[in-house]
CSV table of C-alpha atoms and ligand atoms in Angstrom, one decimal:
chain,number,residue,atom,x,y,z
A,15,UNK,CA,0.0,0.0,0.0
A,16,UNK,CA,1.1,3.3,-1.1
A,17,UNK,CA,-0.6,6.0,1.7
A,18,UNK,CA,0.9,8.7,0.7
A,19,UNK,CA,0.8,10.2,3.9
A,20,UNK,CA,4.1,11.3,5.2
A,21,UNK,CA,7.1,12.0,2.9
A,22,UNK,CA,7.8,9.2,-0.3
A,23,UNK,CA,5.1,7.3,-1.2
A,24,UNK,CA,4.0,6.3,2.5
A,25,UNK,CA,4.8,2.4,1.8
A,26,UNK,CA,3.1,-0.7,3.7
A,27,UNK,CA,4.1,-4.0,2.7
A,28,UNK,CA,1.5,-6.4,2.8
A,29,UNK,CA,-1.3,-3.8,4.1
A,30,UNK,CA,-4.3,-4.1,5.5
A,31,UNK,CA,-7.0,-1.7,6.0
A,32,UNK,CA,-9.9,-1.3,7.7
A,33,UNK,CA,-13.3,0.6,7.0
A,34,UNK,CA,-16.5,1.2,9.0
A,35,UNK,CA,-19.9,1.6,7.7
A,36,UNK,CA,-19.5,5.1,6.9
A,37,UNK,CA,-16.8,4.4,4.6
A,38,UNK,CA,-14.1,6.0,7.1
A,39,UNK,CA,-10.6,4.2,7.3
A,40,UNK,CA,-10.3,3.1,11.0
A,41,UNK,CA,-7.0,1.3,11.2
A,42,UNK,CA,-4.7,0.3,8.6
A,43,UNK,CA,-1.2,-1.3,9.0
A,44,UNK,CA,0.3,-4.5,8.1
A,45,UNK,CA,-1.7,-7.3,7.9
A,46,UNK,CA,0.1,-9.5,10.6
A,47,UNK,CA,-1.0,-6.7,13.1
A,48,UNK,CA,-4.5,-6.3,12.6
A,49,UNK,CA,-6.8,-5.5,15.9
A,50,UNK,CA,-7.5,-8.7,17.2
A,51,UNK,CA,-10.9,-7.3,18.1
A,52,UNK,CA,-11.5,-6.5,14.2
A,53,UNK,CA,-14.2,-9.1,13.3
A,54,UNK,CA,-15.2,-7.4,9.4
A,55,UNK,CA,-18.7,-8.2,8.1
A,56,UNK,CA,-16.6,-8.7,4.5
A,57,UNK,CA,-13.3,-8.9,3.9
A,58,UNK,CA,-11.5,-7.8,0.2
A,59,UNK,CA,-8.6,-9.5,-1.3
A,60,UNK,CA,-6.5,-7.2,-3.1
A,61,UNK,CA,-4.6,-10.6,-4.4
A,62,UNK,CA,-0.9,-9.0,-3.9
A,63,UNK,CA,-1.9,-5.6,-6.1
A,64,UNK,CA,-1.3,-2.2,-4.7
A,65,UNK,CA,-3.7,0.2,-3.1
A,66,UNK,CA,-3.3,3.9,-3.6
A,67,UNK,CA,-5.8,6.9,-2.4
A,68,UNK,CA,-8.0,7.1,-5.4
A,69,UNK,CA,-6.9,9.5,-8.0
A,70,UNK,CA,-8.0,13.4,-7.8
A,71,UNK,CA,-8.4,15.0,-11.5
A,72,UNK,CA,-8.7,18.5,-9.9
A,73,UNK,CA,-8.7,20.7,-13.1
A,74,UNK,CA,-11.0,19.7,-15.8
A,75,UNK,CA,-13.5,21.1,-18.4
A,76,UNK,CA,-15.5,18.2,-18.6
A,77,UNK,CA,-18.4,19.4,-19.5
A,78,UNK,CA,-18.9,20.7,-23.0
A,79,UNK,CA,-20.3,20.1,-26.5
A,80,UNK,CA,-18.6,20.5,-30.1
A,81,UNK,CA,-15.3,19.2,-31.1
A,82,UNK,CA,-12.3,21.5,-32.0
A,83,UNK,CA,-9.9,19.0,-33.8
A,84,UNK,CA,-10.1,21.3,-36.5
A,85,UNK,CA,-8.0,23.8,-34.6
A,86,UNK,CA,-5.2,21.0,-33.6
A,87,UNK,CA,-4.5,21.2,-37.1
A,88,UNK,CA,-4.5,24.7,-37.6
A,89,UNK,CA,-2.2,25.0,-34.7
A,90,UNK,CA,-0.2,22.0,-36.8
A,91,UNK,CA,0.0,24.7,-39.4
A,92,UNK,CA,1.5,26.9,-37.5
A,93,UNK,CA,-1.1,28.8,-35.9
A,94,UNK,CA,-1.1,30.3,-32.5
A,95,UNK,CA,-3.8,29.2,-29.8
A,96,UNK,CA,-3.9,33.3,-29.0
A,97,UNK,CA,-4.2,34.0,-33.0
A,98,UNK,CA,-7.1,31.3,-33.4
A,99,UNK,CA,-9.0,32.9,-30.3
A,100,UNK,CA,-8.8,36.0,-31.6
A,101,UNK,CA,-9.9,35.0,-34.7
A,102,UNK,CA,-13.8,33.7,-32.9
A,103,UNK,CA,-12.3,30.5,-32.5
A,104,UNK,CA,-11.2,28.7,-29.5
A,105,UNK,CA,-13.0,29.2,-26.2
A,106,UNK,CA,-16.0,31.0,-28.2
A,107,UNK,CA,-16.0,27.5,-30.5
A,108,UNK,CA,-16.8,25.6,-27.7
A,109,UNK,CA,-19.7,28.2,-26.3
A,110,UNK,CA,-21.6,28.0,-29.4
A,111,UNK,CA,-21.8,24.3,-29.1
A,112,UNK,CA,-22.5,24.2,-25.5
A,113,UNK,CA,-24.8,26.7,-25.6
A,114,UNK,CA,-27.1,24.6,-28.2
A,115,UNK,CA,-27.0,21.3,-26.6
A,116,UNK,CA,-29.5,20.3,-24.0
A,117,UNK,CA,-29.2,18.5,-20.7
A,118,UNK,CA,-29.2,15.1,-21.7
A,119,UNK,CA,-26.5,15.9,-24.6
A,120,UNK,CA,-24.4,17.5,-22.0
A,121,UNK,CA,-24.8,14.8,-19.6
A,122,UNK,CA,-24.2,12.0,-21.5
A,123,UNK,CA,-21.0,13.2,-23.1
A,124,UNK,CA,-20.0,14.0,-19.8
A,125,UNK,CA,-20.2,10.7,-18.1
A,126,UNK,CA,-18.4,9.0,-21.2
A,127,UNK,CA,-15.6,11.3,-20.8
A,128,UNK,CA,-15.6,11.0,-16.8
A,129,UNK,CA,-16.0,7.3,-17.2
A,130,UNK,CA,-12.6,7.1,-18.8
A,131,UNK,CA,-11.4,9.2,-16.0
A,132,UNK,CA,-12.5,6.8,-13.6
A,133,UNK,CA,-11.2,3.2,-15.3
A,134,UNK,CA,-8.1,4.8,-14.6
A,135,UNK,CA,-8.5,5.1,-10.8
A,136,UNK,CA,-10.3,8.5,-10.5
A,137,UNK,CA,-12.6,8.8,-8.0
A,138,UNK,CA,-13.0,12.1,-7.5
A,139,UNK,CA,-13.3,15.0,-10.3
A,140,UNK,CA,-13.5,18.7,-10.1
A,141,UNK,CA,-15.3,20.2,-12.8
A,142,UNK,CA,-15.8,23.6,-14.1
A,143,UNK,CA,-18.3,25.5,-16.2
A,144,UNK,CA,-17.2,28.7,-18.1
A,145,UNK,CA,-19.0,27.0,-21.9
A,146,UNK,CA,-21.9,28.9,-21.0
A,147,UNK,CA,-21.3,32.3,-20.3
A,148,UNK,CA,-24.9,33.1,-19.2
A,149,UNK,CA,-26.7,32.3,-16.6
A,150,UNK,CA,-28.9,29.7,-17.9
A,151,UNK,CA,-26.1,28.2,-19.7
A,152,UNK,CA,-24.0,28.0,-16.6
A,153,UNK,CA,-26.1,26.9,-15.0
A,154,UNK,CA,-27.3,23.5,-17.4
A,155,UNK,CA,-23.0,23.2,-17.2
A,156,UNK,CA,-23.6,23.0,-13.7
A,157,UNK,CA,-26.2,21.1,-13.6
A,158,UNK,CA,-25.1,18.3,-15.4
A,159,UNK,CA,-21.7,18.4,-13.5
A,160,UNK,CA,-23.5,17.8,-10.0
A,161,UNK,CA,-25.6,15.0,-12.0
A,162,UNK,CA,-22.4,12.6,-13.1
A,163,UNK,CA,-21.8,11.4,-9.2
A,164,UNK,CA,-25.5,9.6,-10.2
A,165,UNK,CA,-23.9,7.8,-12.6
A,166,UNK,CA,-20.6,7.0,-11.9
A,167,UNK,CA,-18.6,5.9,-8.6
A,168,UNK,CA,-17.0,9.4,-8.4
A,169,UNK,CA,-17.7,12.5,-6.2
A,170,UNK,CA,-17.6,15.7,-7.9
A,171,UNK,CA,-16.5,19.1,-7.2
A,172,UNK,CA,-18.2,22.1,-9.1
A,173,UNK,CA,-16.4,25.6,-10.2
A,174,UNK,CA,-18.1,28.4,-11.8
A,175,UNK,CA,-15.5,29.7,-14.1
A,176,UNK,CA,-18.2,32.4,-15.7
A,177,UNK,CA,-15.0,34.4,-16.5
A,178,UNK,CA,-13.7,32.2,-18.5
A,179,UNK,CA,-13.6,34.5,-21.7
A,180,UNK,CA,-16.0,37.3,-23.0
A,181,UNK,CA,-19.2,36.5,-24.4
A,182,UNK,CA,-20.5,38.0,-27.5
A,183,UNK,CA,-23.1,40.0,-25.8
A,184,UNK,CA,-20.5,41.8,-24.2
A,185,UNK,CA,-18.2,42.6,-26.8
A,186,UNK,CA,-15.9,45.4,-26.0
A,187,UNK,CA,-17.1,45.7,-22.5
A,188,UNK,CA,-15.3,43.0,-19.7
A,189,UNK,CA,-16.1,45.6,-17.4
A,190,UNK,CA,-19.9,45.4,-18.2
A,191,UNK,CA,-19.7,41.4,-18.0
A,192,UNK,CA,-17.6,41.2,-14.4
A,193,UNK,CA,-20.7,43.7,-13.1
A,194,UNK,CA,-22.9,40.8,-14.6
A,195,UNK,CA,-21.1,38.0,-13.0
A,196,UNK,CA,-20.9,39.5,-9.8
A,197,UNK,CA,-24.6,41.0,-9.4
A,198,UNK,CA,-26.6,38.3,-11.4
A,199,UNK,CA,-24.8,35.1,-12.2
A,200,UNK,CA,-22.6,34.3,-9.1
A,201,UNK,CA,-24.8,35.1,-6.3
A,202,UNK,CA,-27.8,33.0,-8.3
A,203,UNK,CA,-25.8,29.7,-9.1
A,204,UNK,CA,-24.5,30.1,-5.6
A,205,UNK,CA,-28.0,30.3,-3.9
A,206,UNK,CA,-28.8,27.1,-6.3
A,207,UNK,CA,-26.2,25.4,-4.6
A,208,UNK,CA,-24.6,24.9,-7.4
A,209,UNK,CA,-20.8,26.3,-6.8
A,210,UNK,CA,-17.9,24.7,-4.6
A,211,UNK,CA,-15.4,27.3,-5.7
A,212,UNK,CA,-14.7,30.3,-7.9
A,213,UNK,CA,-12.1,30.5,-10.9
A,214,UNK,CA,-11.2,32.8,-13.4
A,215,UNK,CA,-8.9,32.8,-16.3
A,216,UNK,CA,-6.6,36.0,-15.8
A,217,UNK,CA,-4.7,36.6,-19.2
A,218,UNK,CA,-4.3,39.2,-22.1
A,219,UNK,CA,-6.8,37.1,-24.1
A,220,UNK,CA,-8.9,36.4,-20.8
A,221,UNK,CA,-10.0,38.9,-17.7
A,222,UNK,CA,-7.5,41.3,-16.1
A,223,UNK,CA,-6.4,40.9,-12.9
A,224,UNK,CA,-8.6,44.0,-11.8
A,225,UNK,CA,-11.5,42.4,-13.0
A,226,UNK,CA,-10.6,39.1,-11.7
A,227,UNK,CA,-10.3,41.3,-7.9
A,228,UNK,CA,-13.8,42.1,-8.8
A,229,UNK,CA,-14.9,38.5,-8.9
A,230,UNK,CA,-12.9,37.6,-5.8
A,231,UNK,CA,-14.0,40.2,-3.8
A,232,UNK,CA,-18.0,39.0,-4.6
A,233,UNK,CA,-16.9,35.5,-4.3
A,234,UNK,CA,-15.6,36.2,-0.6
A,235,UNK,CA,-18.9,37.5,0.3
A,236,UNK,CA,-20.8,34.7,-0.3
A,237,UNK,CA,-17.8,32.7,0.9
A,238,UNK,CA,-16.9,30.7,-1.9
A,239,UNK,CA,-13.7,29.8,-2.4
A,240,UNK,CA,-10.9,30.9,-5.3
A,241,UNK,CA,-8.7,29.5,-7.7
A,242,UNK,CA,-7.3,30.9,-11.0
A,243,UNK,CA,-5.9,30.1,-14.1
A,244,UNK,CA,-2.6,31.8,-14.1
A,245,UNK,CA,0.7,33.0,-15.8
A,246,UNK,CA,-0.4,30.3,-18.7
A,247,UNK,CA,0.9,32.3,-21.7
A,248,UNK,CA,2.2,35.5,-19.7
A,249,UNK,CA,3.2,36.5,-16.3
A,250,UNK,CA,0.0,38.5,-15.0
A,251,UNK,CA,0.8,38.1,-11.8
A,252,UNK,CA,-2.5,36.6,-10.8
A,253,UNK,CA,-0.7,33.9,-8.8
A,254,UNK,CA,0.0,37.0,-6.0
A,255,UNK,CA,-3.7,38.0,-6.3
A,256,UNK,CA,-5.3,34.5,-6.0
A,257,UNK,CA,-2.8,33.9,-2.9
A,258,UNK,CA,-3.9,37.3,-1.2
A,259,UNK,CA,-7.4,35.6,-2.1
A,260,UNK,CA,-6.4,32.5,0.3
A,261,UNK,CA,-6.6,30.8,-2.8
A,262,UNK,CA,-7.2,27.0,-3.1
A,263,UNK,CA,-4.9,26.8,-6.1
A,264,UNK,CA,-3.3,29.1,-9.1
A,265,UNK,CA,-3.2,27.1,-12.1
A,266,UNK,CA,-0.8,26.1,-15.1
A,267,UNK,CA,2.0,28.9,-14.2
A,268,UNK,CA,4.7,28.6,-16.9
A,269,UNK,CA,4.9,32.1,-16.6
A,270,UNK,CA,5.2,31.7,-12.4
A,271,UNK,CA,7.7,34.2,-10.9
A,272,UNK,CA,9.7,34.1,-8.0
A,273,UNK,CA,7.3,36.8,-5.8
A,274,UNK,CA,4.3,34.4,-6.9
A,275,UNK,CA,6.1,31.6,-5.6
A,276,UNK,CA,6.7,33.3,-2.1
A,277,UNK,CA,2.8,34.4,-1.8
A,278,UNK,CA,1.7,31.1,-2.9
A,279,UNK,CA,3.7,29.8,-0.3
A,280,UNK,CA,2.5,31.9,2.7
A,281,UNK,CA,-0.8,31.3,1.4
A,282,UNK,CA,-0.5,27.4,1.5
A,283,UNK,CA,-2.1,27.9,-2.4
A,284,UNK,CA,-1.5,25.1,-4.1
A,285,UNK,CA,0.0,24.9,-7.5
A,286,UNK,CA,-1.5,22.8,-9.9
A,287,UNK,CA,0.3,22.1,-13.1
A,288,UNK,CA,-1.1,20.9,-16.1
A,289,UNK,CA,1.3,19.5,-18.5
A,290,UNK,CA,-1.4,18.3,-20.7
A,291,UNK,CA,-2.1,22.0,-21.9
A,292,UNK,CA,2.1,22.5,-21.8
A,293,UNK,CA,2.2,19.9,-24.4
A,294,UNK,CA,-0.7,20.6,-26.9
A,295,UNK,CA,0.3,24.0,-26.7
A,296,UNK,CA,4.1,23.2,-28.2
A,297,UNK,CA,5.1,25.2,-24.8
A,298,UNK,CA,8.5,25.6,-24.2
A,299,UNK,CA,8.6,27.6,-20.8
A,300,UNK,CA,8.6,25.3,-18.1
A,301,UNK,CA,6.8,26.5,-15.0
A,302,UNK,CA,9.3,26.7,-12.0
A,303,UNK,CA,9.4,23.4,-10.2
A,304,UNK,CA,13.1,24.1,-8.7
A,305,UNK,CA,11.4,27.3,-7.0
A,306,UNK,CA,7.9,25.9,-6.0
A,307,UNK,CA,10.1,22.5,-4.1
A,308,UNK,CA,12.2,25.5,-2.8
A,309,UNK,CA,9.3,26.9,-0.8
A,310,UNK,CA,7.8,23.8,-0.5
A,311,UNK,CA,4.5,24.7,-2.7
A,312,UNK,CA,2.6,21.8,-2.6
A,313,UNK,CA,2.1,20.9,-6.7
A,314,UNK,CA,-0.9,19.4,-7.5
A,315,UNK,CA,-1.5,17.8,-11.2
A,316,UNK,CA,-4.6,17.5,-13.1
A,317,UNK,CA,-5.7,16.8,-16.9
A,318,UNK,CA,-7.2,20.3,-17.9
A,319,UNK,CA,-9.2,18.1,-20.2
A,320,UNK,CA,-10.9,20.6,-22.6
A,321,UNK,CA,-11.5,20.5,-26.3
A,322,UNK,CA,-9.3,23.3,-27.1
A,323,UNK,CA,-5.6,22.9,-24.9
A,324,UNK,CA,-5.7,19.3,-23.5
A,325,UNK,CA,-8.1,17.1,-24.8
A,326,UNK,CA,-6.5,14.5,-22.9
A,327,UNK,CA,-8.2,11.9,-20.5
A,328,UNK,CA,-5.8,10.2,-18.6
A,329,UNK,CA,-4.4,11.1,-15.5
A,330,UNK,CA,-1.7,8.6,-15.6
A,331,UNK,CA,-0.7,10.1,-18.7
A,332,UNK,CA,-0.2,13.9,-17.3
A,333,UNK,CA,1.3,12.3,-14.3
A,334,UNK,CA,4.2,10.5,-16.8
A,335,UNK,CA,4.2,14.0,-18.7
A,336,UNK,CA,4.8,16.0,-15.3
A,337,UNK,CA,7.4,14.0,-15.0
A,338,UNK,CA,9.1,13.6,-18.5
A,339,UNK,CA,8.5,17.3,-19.1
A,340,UNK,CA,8.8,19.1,-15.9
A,341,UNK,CA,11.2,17.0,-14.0
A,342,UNK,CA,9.0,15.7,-11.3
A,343,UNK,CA,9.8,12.8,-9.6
A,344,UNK,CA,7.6,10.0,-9.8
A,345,UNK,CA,6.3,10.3,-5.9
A,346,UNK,CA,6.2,13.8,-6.5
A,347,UNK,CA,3.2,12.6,-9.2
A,348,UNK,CA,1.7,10.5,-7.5
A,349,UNK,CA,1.3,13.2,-4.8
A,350,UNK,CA,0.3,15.6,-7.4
A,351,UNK,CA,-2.8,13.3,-7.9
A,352,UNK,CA,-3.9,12.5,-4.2
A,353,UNK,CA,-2.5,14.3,-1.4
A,354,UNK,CA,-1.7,17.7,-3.3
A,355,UNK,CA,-4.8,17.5,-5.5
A,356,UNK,CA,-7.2,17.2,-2.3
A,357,UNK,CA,-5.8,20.3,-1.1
A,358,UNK,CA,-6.2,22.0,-4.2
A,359,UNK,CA,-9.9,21.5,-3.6
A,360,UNK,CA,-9.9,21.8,0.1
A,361,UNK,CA,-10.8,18.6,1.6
A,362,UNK,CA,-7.5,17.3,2.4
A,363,UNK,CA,-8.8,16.4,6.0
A,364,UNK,CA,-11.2,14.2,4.0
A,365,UNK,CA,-9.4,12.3,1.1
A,366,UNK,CA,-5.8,12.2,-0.6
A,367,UNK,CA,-4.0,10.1,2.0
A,368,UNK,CA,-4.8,6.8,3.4
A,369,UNK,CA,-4.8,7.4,7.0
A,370,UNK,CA,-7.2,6.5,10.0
A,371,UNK,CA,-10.1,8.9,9.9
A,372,UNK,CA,-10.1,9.4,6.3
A,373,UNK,CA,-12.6,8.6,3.6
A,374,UNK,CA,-11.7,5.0,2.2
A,375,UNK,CA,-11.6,5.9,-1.8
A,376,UNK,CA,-9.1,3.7,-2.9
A,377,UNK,CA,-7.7,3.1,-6.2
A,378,UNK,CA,-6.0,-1.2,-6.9
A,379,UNK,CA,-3.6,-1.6,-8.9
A,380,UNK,CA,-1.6,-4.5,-10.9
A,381,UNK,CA,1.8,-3.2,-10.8
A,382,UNK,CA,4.8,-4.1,-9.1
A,383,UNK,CA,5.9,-1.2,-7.5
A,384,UNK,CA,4.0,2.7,-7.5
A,385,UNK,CA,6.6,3.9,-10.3
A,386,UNK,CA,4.8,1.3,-12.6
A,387,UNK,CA,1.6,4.2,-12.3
A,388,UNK,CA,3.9,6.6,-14.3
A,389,UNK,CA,6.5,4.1,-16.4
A,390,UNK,CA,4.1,3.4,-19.2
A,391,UNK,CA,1.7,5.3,-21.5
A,392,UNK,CA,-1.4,3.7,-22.7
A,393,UNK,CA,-1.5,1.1,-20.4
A,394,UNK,CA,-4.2,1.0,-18.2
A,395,UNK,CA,-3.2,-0.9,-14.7
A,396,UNK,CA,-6.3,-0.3,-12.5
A,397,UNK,CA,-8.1,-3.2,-11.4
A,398,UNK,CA,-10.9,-1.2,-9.5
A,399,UNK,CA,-11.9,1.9,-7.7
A,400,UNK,CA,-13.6,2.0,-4.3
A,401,UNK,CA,-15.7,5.5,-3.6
A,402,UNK,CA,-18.8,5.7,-1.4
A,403,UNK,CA,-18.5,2.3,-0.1
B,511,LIG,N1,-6.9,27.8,-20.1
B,511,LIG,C1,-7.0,26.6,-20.8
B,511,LIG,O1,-6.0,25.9,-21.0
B,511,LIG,C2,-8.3,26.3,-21.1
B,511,LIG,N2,-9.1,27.4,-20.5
B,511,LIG,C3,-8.2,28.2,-20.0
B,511,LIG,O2,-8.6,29.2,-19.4
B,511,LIG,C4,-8.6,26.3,-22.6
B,511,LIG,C5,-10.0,26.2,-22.9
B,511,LIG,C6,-10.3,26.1,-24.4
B,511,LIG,O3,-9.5,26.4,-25.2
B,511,LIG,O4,-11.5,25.7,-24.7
B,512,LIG,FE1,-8.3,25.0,-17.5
């Protein structure tokens, strides 16, 4: 057993682990030293494999209609992400589609895409909206997010990324659309219940990080928590403003600098990297892992599956890229995907680790030894996920 708890990969040879009805760990430790006053209704043989926390995907644009492969080959060409966006493609691509499709559309395409997500030892999935760009749009994203859990063994954590880009409606006015986010849209999908955090993509093609204060600011008052998409393309400093935010997480940060590092360190924000956008982008600045291990940022990793920058869906396959491309080590991965990635949604006291008081979702294994997890692309080595009992 790999707890990840503690520094390393937390290892237990020949583990055992107990659960109560609630689906809390209660003891867990070597089999040999097992309470003798443990008498389980129904005992699981793992059979030798390996038992992980379940995977955390906690950056994804799951939800969404339309397909853009026609801009991977544009890019191919030669043709920048920025110039395609700017051109009414990218981001706005995707809103058109969204905005047409219907519930059941949405839903449906969701839970395949999750699905995969989840064969590969996900069991928990953060998902945001930001397709929509109005409220009733948002909403359906939201919606639909919140219905997946139904469907699949996975819990899921919604973000309202409303700035995400600028709709049509608003053309020449971001101003106009933050006032529209923050008096309409925010504080209704919030009173729906329909929000676990806030997120915003701060860039020269996305909001500024004036207008992203804006949407903090609101966000704090109905006491939702913040993350951001940051220093992707530039350096915006947004990392400093989500961190003065008591951010959960900045996000992607290429572009990081060294005073971002030190706020996102005395904020405990975590920084989640997403090497699946690095790559589909043909990026060549790496984001600053030296730094971040420095000030011991905790670095999260996470798919960022979206139509446009990473349609990827396999966590294993950004954990092998974060370390191929940025230089992690392999625990440092698999801690990117459990222990790091809880935090970056806030329930580390609740899942990440396996420790005594924790929630037993576990992911099983056949490998040999945890670097197996990141070794190989395109092989698929989980057996089985446990989530909600
Ligand atoms: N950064 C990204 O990588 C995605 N969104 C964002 O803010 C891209 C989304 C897309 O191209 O559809
Ligand atoms: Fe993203």
């Amino acid at each position: 057993m790999a707890t990840m708890a503690g520094s390393g990969y937390g290892t237990i040879e020949n583990a055992a682990l107990l659960v109560d009805l609630e689906n809390k760990i209660t003891w867990l430790g070597p089999d040999k030293a097992i309470p003798v006053e443990a008498d389980p209704e129904q005992e699981l043989d793992c059979h030798q494999r390996w038992i992980t926390p379940g995977l955390i995907d906690c950056h994804t644009h799951l939800v969404y209609a339309g397909n853009r492969s026609d801009e991977f080959e544009q890019r191919l060409q030669g043709i920048s992400y920025a110039d395609i966006a700017r051109r009414g493609g990218g981001i706005q691509s995707t809103v058109r589609s969204t905005r047409e499709a219907d519930f059941e559309m949405l839903l449906d395409a969701t839970v395949q895409r999750a699905s995969i997500l989840v064969g590969e030892g996900v069991t928990r999935i953060e998902i945001k909206s930001g397709y929509g760009l109005d409220l009733d749009s948002e909403r359906r994203m939201l919606q639909v997010a919140r219905a997946v859990s139904g469907h699949l063994p996975v819990k899921v954590h919604t973000t309202f990324l409303g700035a995400h880009a600028l709709p049509l409606e608003f053309s020449g006015d971001p101003d106009g659309y933050i006032e529209h986010i923050c008096t309409s849209m925010l504080p209704a999908l919030a009173a729906d219940g329909l929000i676990d955090a806030v997120d915003g993509f701060c860039e020269s093609i996305g909001f500024s990080t004036m207008e992203i204060e804006r949407l903090f600011r609101r966000a704090q008052q109905l006491n939702l928590p913040v993350k951001l998409h940051a220093e992707q393309l530039s350096n915006q400093h947004g990392a400093e403003l989500v961190a003065r935010y008591k951010g959960l997480s900045a996000d992607h940060l290429e572009y990081l600098d060294e005073p971002g590092i030190r706020a996102m360190a005395a904020a405990g924000t975590v920084a989640t990297l997403l090497p699946g956008a690095f790559y589909y982008l043909n990026e060549t600045r790496l984001p600053p892992i030296a730094g971040l291990r420095e000030h011991a940022v905790p670095m999260a990793i996470a798919t960022d599956h979206n139509p446009g920058t990473s349609p990827v869906l396999s966590l294993l396959t950004c954990m092998n890229m974060g370390c191929v491309l940025f230089g992690l080590r392999p625990d440092e991965a698999l801690a990117g995907v459990t222990r790091h990635a809880a935090k970056a949604l806030g329930v580390d006291h609740l899942c990440g680790t396996l420790q005594p008081g924790k929630l037993a979702e576990l992911a099983i294994w056949n490998i040999d030894q945890p670097v197996d997890l990141v070794y190989s692309i395109g092989q698929n080595p989980c057996d089985s996920t446990i989530q909600k009992g």
